[in-house]
Every structure is written in C-alpha cells, then in structure tokens.
CSV table of C-alpha atoms in Angstrom, one decimal:
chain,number,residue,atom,x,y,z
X,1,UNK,CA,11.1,34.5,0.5
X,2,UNK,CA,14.8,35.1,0.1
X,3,UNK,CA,16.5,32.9,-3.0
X,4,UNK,CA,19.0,29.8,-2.0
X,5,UNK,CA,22.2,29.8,-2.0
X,6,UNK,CA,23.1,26.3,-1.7
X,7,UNK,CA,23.1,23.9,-4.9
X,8,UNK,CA,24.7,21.0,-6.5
X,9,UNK,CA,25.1,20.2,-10.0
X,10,UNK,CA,22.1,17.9,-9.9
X,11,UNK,CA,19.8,20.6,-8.6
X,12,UNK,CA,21.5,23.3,-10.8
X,13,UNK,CA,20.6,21.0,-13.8
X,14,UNK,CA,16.9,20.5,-12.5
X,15,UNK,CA,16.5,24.5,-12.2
X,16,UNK,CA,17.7,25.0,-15.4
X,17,UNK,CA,15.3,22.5,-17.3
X,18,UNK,CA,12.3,23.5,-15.5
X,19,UNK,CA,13.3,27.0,-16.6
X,20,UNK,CA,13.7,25.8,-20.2
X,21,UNK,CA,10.4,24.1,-19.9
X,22,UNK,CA,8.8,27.7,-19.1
X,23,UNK,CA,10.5,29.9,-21.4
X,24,UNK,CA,9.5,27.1,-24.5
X,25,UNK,CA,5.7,27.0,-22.8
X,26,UNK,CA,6.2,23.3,-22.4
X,27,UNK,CA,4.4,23.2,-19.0
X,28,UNK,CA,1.5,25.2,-20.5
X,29,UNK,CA,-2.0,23.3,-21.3
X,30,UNK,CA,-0.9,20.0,-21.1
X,31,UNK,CA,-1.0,20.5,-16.9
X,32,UNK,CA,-3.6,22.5,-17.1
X,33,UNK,CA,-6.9,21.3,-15.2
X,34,UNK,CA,-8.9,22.8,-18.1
X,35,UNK,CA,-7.3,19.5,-20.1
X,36,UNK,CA,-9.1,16.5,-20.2
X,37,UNK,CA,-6.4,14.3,-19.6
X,38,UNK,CA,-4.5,16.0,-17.2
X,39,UNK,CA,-8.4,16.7,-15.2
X,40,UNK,CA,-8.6,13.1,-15.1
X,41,UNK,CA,-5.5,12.3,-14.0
X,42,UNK,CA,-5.7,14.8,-10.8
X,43,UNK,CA,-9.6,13.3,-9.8
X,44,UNK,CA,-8.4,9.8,-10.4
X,45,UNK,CA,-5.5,10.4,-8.3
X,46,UNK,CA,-7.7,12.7,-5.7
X,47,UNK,CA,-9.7,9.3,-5.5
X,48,UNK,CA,-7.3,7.1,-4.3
X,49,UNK,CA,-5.7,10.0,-1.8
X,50,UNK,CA,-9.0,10.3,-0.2
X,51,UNK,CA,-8.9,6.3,0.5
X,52,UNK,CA,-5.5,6.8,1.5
X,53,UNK,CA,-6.0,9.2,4.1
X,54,UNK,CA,-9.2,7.7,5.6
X,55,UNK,CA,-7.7,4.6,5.9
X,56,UNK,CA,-4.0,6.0,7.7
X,57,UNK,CA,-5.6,9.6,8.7
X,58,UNK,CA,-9.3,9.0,9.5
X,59,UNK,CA,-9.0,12.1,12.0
X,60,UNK,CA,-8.3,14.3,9.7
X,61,UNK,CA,-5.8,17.3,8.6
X,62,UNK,CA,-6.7,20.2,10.4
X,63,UNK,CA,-4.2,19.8,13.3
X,64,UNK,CA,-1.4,18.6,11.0
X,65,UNK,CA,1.5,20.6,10.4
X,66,UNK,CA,2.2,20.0,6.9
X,67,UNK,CA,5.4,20.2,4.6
X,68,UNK,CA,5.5,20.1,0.9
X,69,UNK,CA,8.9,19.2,-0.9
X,70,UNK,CA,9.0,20.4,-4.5
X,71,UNK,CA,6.0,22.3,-3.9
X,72,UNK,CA,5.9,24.2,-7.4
X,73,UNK,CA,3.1,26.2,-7.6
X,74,UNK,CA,1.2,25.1,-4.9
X,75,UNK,CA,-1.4,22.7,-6.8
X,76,UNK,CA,-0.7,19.9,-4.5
X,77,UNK,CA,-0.8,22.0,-1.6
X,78,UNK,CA,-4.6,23.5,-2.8
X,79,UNK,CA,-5.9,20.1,-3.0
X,80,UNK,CA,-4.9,19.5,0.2
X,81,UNK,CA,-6.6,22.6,1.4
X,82,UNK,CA,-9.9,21.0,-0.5
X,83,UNK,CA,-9.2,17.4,1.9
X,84,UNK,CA,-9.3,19.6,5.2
X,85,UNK,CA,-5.7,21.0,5.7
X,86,UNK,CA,-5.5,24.2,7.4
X,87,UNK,CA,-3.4,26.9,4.8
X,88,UNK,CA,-2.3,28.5,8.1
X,89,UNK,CA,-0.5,24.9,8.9
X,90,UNK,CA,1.4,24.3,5.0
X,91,UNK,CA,4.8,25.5,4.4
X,92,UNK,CA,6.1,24.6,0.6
X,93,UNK,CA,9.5,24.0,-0.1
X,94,UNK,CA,10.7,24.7,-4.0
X,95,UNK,CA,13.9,25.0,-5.7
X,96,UNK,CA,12.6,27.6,-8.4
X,97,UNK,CA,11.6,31.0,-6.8
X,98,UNK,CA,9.4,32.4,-9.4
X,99,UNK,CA,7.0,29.2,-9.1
X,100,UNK,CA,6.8,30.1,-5.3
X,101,UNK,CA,6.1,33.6,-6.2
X,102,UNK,CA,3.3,32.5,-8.5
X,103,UNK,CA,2.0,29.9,-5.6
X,104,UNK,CA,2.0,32.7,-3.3
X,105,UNK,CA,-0.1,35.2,-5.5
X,106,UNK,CA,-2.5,32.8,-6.4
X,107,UNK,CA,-3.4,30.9,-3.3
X,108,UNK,CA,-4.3,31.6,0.5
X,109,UNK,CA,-2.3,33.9,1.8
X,110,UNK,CA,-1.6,31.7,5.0
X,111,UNK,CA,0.6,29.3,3.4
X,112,UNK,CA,4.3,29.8,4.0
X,113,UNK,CA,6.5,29.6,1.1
X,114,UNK,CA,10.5,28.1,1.5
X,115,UNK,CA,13.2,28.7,-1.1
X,116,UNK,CA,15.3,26.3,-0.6
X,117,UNK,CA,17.5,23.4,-1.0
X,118,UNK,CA,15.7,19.8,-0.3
X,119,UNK,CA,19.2,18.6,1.1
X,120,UNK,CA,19.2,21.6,3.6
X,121,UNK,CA,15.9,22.2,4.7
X,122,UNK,CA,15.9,25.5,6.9
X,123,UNK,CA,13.3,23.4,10.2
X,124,UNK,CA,14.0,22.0,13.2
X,125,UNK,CA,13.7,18.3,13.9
X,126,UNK,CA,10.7,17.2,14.5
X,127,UNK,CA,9.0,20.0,13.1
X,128,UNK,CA,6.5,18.2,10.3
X,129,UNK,CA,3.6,15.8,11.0
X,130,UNK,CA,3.3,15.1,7.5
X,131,UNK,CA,4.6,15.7,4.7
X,132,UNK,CA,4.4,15.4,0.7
X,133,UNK,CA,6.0,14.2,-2.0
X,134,UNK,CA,5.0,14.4,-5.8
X,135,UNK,CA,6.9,14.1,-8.6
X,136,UNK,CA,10.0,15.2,-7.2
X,137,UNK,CA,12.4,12.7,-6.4
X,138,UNK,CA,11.7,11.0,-10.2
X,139,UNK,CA,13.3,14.9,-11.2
X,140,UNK,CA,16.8,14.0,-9.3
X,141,UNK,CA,19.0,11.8,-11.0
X,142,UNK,CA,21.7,11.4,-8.8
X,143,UNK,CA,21.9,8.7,-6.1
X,144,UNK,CA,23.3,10.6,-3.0
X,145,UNK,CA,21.3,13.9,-3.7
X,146,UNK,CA,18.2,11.7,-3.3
X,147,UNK,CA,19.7,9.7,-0.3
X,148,UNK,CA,20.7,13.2,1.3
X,149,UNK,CA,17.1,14.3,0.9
X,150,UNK,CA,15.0,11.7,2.4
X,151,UNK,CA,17.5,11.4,5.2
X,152,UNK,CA,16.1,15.4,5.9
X,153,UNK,CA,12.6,14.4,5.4
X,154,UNK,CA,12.7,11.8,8.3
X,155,UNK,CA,14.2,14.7,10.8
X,156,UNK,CA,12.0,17.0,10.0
X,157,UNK,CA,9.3,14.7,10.9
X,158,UNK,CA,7.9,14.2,14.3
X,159,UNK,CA,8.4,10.6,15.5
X,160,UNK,CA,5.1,8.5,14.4
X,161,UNK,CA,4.8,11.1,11.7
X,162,UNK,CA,3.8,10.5,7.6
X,163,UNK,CA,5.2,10.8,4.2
X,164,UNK,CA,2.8,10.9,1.5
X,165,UNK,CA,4.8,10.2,-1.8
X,166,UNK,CA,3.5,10.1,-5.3
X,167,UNK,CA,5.9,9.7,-8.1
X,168,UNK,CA,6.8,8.3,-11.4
X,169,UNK,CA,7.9,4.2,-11.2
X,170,UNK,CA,8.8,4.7,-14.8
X,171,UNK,CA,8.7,7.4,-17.7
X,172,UNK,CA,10.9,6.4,-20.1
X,173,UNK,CA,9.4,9.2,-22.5
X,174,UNK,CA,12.0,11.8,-20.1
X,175,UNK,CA,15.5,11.7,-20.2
X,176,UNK,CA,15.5,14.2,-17.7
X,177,UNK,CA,13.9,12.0,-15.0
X,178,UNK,CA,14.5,8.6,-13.4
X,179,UNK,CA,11.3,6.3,-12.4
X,180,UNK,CA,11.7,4.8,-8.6
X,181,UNK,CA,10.1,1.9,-7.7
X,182,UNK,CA,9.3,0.7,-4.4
X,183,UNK,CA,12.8,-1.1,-3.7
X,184,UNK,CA,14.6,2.1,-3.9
X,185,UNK,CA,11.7,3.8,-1.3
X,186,UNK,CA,12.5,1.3,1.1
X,187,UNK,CA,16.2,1.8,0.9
X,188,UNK,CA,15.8,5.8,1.0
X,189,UNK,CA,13.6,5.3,3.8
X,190,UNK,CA,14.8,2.5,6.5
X,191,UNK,CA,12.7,2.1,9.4
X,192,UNK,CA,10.0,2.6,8.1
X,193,UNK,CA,6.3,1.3,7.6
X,194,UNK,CA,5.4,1.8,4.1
X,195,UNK,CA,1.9,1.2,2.6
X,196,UNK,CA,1.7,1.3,-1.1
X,197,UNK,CA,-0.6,1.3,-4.0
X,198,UNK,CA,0.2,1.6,-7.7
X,199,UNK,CA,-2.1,4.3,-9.4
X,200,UNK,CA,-2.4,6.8,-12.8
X,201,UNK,CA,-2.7,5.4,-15.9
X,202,UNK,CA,0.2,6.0,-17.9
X,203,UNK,CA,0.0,9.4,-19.1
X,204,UNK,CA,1.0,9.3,-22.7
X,205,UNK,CA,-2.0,7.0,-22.8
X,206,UNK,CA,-4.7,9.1,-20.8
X,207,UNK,CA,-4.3,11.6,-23.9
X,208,UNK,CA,-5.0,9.4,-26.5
X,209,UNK,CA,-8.0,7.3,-25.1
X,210,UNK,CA,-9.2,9.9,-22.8
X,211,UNK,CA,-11.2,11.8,-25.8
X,212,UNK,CA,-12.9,9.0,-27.3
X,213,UNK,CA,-13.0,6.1,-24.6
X,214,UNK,CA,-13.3,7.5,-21.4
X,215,UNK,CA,-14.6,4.3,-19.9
X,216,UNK,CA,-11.7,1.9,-21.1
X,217,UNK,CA,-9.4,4.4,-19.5
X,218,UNK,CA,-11.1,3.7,-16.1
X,219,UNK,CA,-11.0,0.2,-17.1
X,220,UNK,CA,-7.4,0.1,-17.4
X,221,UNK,CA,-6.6,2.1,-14.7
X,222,UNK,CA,-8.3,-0.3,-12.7
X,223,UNK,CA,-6.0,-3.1,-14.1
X,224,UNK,CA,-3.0,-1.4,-12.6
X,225,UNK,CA,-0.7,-3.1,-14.8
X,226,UNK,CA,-0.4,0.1,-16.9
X,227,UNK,CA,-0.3,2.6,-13.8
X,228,UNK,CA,2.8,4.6,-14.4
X,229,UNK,CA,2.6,6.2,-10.2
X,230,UNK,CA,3.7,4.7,-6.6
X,231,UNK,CA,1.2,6.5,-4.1
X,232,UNK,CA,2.9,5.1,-0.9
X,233,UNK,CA,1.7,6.3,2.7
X,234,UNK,CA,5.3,6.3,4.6
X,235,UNK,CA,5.4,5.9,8.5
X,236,UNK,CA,8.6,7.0,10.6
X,237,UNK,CA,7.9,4.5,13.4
X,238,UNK,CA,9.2,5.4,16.6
C-alpha cells in the first residue's frame, strides 16, 4: 500500500476532516455496531441490499470481481463477504491510508487494499464487475471532482457490469457534505439503467426513537418519506 500522490483541493479538504474527525473521536461509538441506532441502521439497510441483489444478482457474488470506492475501513466490504463475495475477489480504494491500514489488520487477509485517488484509479478498463458506493460522493462537494469520478467508475467496469450506490439524498445537519438525489445520479452516470429505492430512516431520528419506540422506527421507515438514503442498483448497458 504505497500513499497517493495525486490530490485536489476538494480531496485535500476531505482528508483533512476525516482526520479531524479521528483525532476529536468523533467517529467513535456513534458508528459503532455495538450502538443501537447505528446496529439498526446497518440490518435495516442489509435488508433491502439482500432484496437488491436477489432481484439484479440472483446468481450470486462469488465470481464477481468487486471494487469498493471510499472503502474506509472495510465495513462495507465485510458485509459483502457475509452476502457471498469472495475476499480473494475485493479490492478497496480509500483516500486516507491509515483507515486502509486498519481494514487491512482487521479483516481477511485476501482483500487487496488501493491508496488512491477516485479520479485516478490505478485498473485497467474493464477490470470491475461490480462495484460500490457508500457514502462517498455525499463527502465531495465539488461538481467536476464528482463528474471526473463516475466517469472512472464506468471504465473500470466491464460492459453489462453494476454499481451499487448508497448515499445521503440530504443531511443538512453536515456542512461538510452535499446530499445527491437521483437527478444528479443520472447525470453522473449517462447510459445507464438505474434501479432505485429510497431507504434509512433519517439518522438523527433513529437515535432518538430507536431506545424507546423501536417499532414506530420500522413504521416510519417503511413510510419512506423520512428515508434520508438512495440505494440505487446502476447498470452500464452495453
């Protein structure tokens, strides 16, 4: 794993919060799967990842070569392990290199682990069946940064292949992020086929109704008008 070399002032910004958020324990037991809210979040969204693979991928992961962008350390990647991916076939791509350090200590050793620049990813085209995307394109707020990402995404990926993208459609709680709803998917990915559902209870609310009324969370998760997440399955046709 040999550190990047290649940033822009968007990324440089984006390394420097998540470093913030580290040093002030910010990330700590809030996303930890020992916390309520955050453990419901992940089965709840686990749930509807299940549906959305056996619907789009009924044969399953094993054979799949599989890319993560913004792979952090590696939690997405380990539940995708638990749905039937291979480790051997996973390669996680992440802008901070001591969070890939961690991801590589703590998981299977035959996951490959990329320090690198989403604009300049370091495959050949074609390389990727599939690949993943939470969280991280709500983390870039600059326009052509985002445009010049997708645009590597699709070559990377074999003709017919998938995106799987889960992000924020709004989180106005965040300065430091910028919500994407599915206009803005479309225009970052033309050509494409995309299939999407809107999932994950707002956050901020899990936490406070999670503890005492567990059911109405389900119930309003259900509602979707409160779901704060796009989980889109993403086709590059041809």
């Amino acid at each position: 794993m040999e550190p990047i070399t290649d940033q822009n002032p968007d990324l440089l910004r984006m390394q420097q919060e998540y470093a913030r958020r580290t040093e002030e324990g910010l990330a700590g037991d809030r996303y930890s799967f020992q916390n309520p809210a955050h453990r419901w979040i992940i089965l709840d969204r686990h749930k509807e990842i299940r549906k959305l693979l056996k619907t789009h991928q009924p044969a399953g992961l094993a054979d799949l070569q599989i890319l993560e962008i913004g792979c952090g350390s590696g939690g997405v990647m380990d539940e995708f392990i638990q749905l039937g991916a291979e480790p051997g076939n996973l390669v996680g791509v992440d802008l901070l290199l001591d969070r890939l350090k961690q991801a590589s200590t703590s998981m299977k050793d035959e996951c490959s682990w990329v320090n690198a620049n989403g604009q300049h990813l370091p495959f050949l085209d074609g390389t990727f069946h599939l690949t993943l995307q939470f969280t991280a394109f709500s983390s870039i707020l600059d326009p052509e940064t985002k445009k010049d990402m997708a645009a590597e995404i699709l070559r990377v990926l074999k003709p017919g292949g998938s995106i799987v993208w889960y992000d924020f459609i709004w989180n106005p709680a965040n300065p430091q992020t910028k919500g994407i709803g599915l206009k803005e998917i479309k225009i970052l990915f033309p050509g494409c086929h995309l299939t999407p559902a809107r999932i994950t209870l707002a956050p901020p609310l899990v936490r406070v109704l999670l503890p005492r009324f567990p059911r109405l969370s389900d119930w309003l998760a259900s509602l979707k008008i409160l779901n704060s997440h796009l989980l889109v399955w993403i086709q590059k046709l041809g």
